Amino acid sequence: MKIAILGSGEAGLTLAAGLTRLGHSVMIGTRHTGKPSLEEWQKENDKIKTGPYSEAAAFGDVIFLCTSWQGTKEAVEMAGIWNFKKKVLIDITNPLNGKGPDKSGRLELTPGGHAASGGEQVQAWLQDTMVVKALNSMGSQLMIDPSFTQGAPAMLIAGNDDLAKLAVSDLLSQIGWKDIVDTGSIEMSRHLESLYVLWFAYGFRNGSWNHAFGLLRK
């Protein structure tokens, strides 16, 4: 499968490397194509292409949106709305206000993130795209092959299109997620995005970032 990763931060690079190991063709879209650290990383991951957002979005049959929230709308516009049409987009963003944590480790969502989630906003920008919120409730180091002695963590997803969620669930299974939970429509993104705030606060207080959410069933 041809997969585009929009964003060359830690999450984007982690997903690109993991998906490439599974045999997928991956291209990273970035506004920083000449960034020295990215060029150095690509030397060790030479099967992965890089290019501007528009080339990556056109390349991918499935697109991962891995930008920081402040740059997300601009990245989508730079990629070209037409390059998303009728495609599945996996939105891993969280609409944080960009100010970082307070002294208690609490992050804040943007004011709009409470009224309309980041996932809802992305879906509104890309009305002909099947947006699925996923992989947003943990750090990038846990996105590929998560393993915990206490059991399998849950990957909570949300989106309006059931077939798109099935396709995303298949990809998530490939990268090691065993418990994938469909929480409903894209409006549920506001609750999934708040989970990241909770995930971060726990890590900040405990000085450990190797934790994830699970769903217990009786």
CSV table of C-alpha atoms in Angstrom, one decimal:
chain,number,residue,atom,x,y,z
A,1,MET,CA,0.0,0.0,0.0
A,2,LYS,CA,1.2,3.6,-0.7
A,3,ILE,CA,1.0,5.6,2.5
A,4,ALA,CA,1.7,9.3,3.0
A,5,ILE,CA,2.8,10.7,6.3
A,6,LEU,CA,2.2,14.5,6.6
A,7,GLY,CA,4.6,15.8,9.2
A,8,SER,CA,8.3,14.9,9.9
A,9,GLY,CA,8.2,15.1,13.7
A,10,GLU,CA,8.9,12.2,16.0
A,11,ALA,CA,5.4,10.6,15.5
A,12,GLY,CA,5.6,10.9,11.7
A,13,LEU,CA,9.1,9.3,11.5
A,14,THR,CA,8.1,6.5,13.9
A,15,LEU,CA,5.1,5.6,11.9
A,16,ALA,CA,7.0,5.9,8.6
A,17,ALA,CA,9.7,3.5,9.8
A,18,GLY,CA,7.2,1.0,11.2
A,19,LEU,CA,5.0,0.9,8.2
A,20,THR,CA,8.0,0.5,5.9
A,21,ARG,CA,9.2,-2.5,7.8
A,22,LEU,CA,5.8,-4.1,7.0
A,23,GLY,CA,6.4,-3.7,3.3
A,24,HIS,CA,4.4,-0.5,2.6
A,25,SER,CA,5.6,2.2,0.3
A,26,VAL,CA,5.9,5.3,2.4
A,27,MET,CA,6.4,9.0,1.6
A,28,ILE,CA,6.8,11.7,4.2
A,29,GLY,CA,5.4,15.2,3.4
A,30,THR,CA,7.1,18.1,5.1
A,31,ARG,CA,7.7,21.8,4.7
A,32,HIS,CA,11.3,21.2,5.8
A,33,THR,CA,12.6,19.0,3.0
A,34,GLY,CA,16.2,20.2,3.5
A,35,LYS,CA,16.3,19.9,7.3
A,36,PRO,CA,19.7,18.3,8.2
A,37,SER,CA,18.2,16.1,10.9
A,38,LEU,CA,15.7,14.7,8.4
A,39,GLU,CA,18.3,14.1,5.8
A,40,GLU,CA,20.4,12.3,8.4
A,41,TRP,CA,17.4,10.1,9.4
A,42,GLN,CA,16.7,9.3,5.7
A,43,LYS,CA,20.2,7.9,5.2
A,44,GLU,CA,19.3,5.2,7.7
A,45,ASN,CA,15.8,4.8,6.2
A,46,ASP,CA,16.6,5.1,2.5
A,47,LYS,CA,13.5,3.3,1.4
A,48,ILE,CA,11.3,6.2,2.6
A,49,LYS,CA,10.8,9.1,0.2
A,50,THR,CA,10.4,12.7,1.4
A,51,GLY,CA,9.0,15.7,-0.4
A,52,PRO,CA,6.6,18.6,0.0
A,53,TYR,CA,3.1,18.1,1.4
A,54,SER,CA,1.5,18.2,-2.0
A,55,GLU,CA,3.7,15.4,-3.4
A,56,ALA,CA,3.2,13.1,-0.4
A,57,ALA,CA,-0.6,13.7,-0.4
A,58,ALA,CA,-0.9,12.9,-4.1
A,59,PHE,CA,1.3,9.7,-3.6
A,60,GLY,CA,-0.6,8.2,-0.7
A,61,ASP,CA,-3.7,5.9,-1.0
A,62,VAL,CA,-4.0,6.4,2.8
A,63,ILE,CA,-2.7,9.5,4.5
A,64,PHE,CA,-1.6,10.0,8.1
A,65,LEU,CA,-1.9,13.5,9.5
A,66,CYS,CA,1.0,13.9,12.0
A,67,THR,CA,1.5,17.7,12.2
A,68,SER,CA,1.5,19.9,15.2
A,69,TRP,CA,-2.0,21.4,15.6
A,70,GLN,CA,-0.8,25.0,15.0
A,71,GLY,CA,0.5,23.9,11.6
A,72,THR,CA,-2.3,21.5,10.7
A,73,LYS,CA,-4.6,23.7,8.6
A,74,GLU,CA,-1.8,25.2,6.7
A,75,ALA,CA,-0.3,21.7,6.0
A,76,VAL,CA,-3.7,20.5,4.6
A,77,GLU,CA,-3.9,23.6,2.4
A,78,MET,CA,-0.3,23.2,1.2
A,79,ALA,CA,-1.0,19.5,0.4
A,80,GLY,CA,-3.9,20.5,-1.8
A,81,ILE,CA,-7.5,19.7,-0.9
A,82,TRP,CA,-8.0,17.7,-4.1
A,83,ASN,CA,-5.2,15.3,-3.1
A,84,PHE,CA,-7.3,14.0,-0.2
A,85,LYS,CA,-10.5,13.4,-2.2
A,86,LYS,CA,-12.1,9.9,-1.5
A,87,LYS,CA,-9.1,8.8,0.5
A,88,VAL,CA,-8.8,7.6,4.1
A,89,LEU,CA,-7.0,10.1,6.4
A,90,ILE,CA,-5.8,9.0,9.8
A,91,ASP,CA,-5.8,12.0,12.1
A,92,ILE,CA,-3.4,11.6,15.0
A,93,THR,CA,-3.3,15.3,15.9
A,94,ASN,CA,-4.5,16.9,19.2
A,95,PRO,CA,-5.7,20.5,19.2
A,96,LEU,CA,-3.4,21.7,22.0
A,97,ASN,CA,-2.9,25.5,22.5
A,98,GLY,CA,0.9,25.2,21.9
A,99,LYS,CA,1.8,26.7,25.3
A,100,GLY,CA,3.1,23.4,26.7
A,101,PRO,CA,2.2,22.1,30.2
A,102,ASP,CA,1.7,24.1,33.3
A,103,LYS,CA,3.6,23.4,36.5
A,104,SER,CA,1.3,20.5,37.3
A,105,GLY,CA,1.8,18.9,33.9
A,106,ARG,CA,-1.6,19.9,32.5
A,107,LEU,CA,-1.9,20.7,28.8
A,108,GLU,CA,-4.7,22.8,27.5
A,109,LEU,CA,-6.8,22.2,24.3
A,110,THR,CA,-7.5,25.3,22.2
A,111,PRO,CA,-10.9,26.9,22.9
A,112,GLY,CA,-12.2,25.5,19.7
A,113,GLY,CA,-11.0,22.0,20.7
A,114,HIS,CA,-13.8,22.0,23.4
A,115,ALA,CA,-16.5,23.2,21.1
A,116,ALA,CA,-15.4,21.2,18.0
A,117,SER,CA,-12.7,18.6,18.2
A,118,GLY,CA,-9.6,18.7,16.0
A,119,GLY,CA,-11.0,15.6,14.2
A,120,GLU,CA,-14.3,17.4,13.5
A,121,GLN,CA,-12.4,20.4,12.2
A,122,VAL,CA,-10.2,18.3,9.9
A,123,GLN,CA,-13.4,16.5,8.6
A,124,ALA,CA,-15.0,19.9,7.9
A,125,TRP,CA,-11.9,21.1,5.9
A,126,LEU,CA,-11.9,17.8,4.0
A,127,GLN,CA,-15.5,17.0,3.4
A,128,ASP,CA,-14.8,14.4,0.6
A,129,THR,CA,-12.3,12.6,2.8
A,130,MET,CA,-12.9,9.8,5.2
A,131,VAL,CA,-11.3,11.0,8.4
A,132,VAL,CA,-10.6,8.6,11.2
A,133,LYS,CA,-9.2,9.8,14.6
A,134,ALA,CA,-6.6,7.3,15.9
A,135,LEU,CA,-3.2,7.0,17.6
A,136,ASN,CA,-3.6,10.3,19.4
A,137,SER,CA,-3.8,9.2,23.0
A,138,MET,CA,-0.2,8.3,23.7
A,139,GLY,CA,3.4,9.2,22.9
A,140,SER,CA,5.0,8.2,19.6
A,141,GLN,CA,7.3,5.6,21.3
A,142,LEU,CA,4.2,3.5,21.9
A,143,MET,CA,2.6,3.7,18.5
A,144,ILE,CA,4.4,0.7,17.0
A,145,ASP,CA,4.1,-2.8,18.6
A,146,PRO,CA,2.9,-1.7,22.0
A,147,SER,CA,3.7,-4.3,24.6
A,148,PHE,CA,2.6,-4.3,28.3
A,149,THR,CA,2.9,-7.0,31.0
A,150,GLN,CA,-0.6,-6.1,32.3
A,151,GLY,CA,-2.4,-6.8,29.0
A,152,ALA,CA,-3.1,-5.3,25.6
A,153,PRO,CA,-3.8,-1.5,25.5
A,154,ALA,CA,-6.8,-0.3,23.7
A,155,MET,CA,-6.7,1.9,20.6
A,156,LEU,CA,-9.8,4.0,20.5
A,157,ILE,CA,-10.8,5.3,17.1
A,158,ALA,CA,-13.6,7.5,15.8
A,159,GLY,CA,-14.9,8.4,12.4
A,160,ASN,CA,-18.1,8.7,10.3
A,161,ASP,CA,-17.3,6.0,7.7
A,162,ASP,CA,-17.5,2.4,8.8
A,163,LEU,CA,-15.5,1.0,5.9
A,164,ALA,CA,-12.8,3.5,6.5
A,165,LYS,CA,-12.6,2.5,10.2
A,166,LEU,CA,-12.3,-1.1,9.1
A,167,ALA,CA,-9.4,-0.2,6.8
A,168,VAL,CA,-7.7,1.8,9.6
A,169,SER,CA,-8.3,-1.1,12.1
A,170,ASP,CA,-6.5,-3.4,9.7
A,171,LEU,CA,-3.5,-1.0,9.5
A,172,LEU,CA,-3.5,-0.7,13.3
A,173,SER,CA,-3.5,-4.5,13.6
A,174,GLN,CA,-0.5,-4.7,11.3
A,175,ILE,CA,1.5,-2.3,13.6
A,176,GLY,CA,0.7,-4.4,16.7
A,177,TRP,CA,-2.6,-3.1,18.1
A,178,LYS,CA,-4.7,-6.0,19.3
A,179,ASP,CA,-7.6,-4.2,20.9
A,180,ILE,CA,-9.1,-1.7,18.6
A,181,VAL,CA,-12.3,0.0,19.8
A,182,ASP,CA,-14.7,1.9,17.5
A,183,THR,CA,-16.1,4.7,19.7
A,184,GLY,CA,-18.5,6.1,17.0
A,185,SER,CA,-18.6,9.2,14.8
A,186,ILE,CA,-16.0,11.8,14.4
A,187,GLU,CA,-17.7,13.9,17.1
A,188,MET,CA,-16.2,11.4,19.6
A,189,SER,CA,-12.8,12.9,18.8
A,190,ARG,CA,-13.2,15.6,21.4
A,191,HIS,CA,-13.2,12.9,24.1
A,192,LEU,CA,-10.3,11.0,22.5
A,193,GLU,CA,-8.3,14.2,22.3
A,194,SER,CA,-8.9,14.9,26.0
A,195,LEU,CA,-7.4,11.4,26.7
A,196,TYR,CA,-4.0,12.7,25.6
A,197,VAL,CA,-4.2,15.5,28.2
A,198,LEU,CA,-4.8,12.8,30.8
A,199,TRP,CA,-2.0,10.6,29.4
A,200,PHE,CA,0.5,13.4,29.5
A,201,ALA,CA,-0.5,14.5,33.0
A,202,TYR,CA,0.1,11.0,34.4
A,203,GLY,CA,3.5,10.8,32.7
A,204,PHE,CA,4.5,14.3,34.0
A,205,ARG,CA,3.5,13.4,37.6
A,206,ASN,CA,5.2,10.0,37.6
A,207,GLY,CA,8.2,10.7,35.4
A,208,SER,CA,7.4,7.7,33.2
A,209,TRP,CA,5.9,7.7,29.7
A,210,ASN,CA,5.5,4.0,29.1
A,211,HIS,CA,1.7,3.8,29.9
A,212,ALA,CA,-1.4,3.5,27.8
A,213,PHE,CA,-5.1,3.2,28.3
A,214,GLY,CA,-6.9,-0.2,28.3
A,215,LEU,CA,-10.5,-1.2,28.2
A,216,LEU,CA,-11.6,-4.0,30.6
A,217,ARG,CA,-14.7,-6.1,29.7
A,218,LYS,CA,-16.6,-8.5,31.9
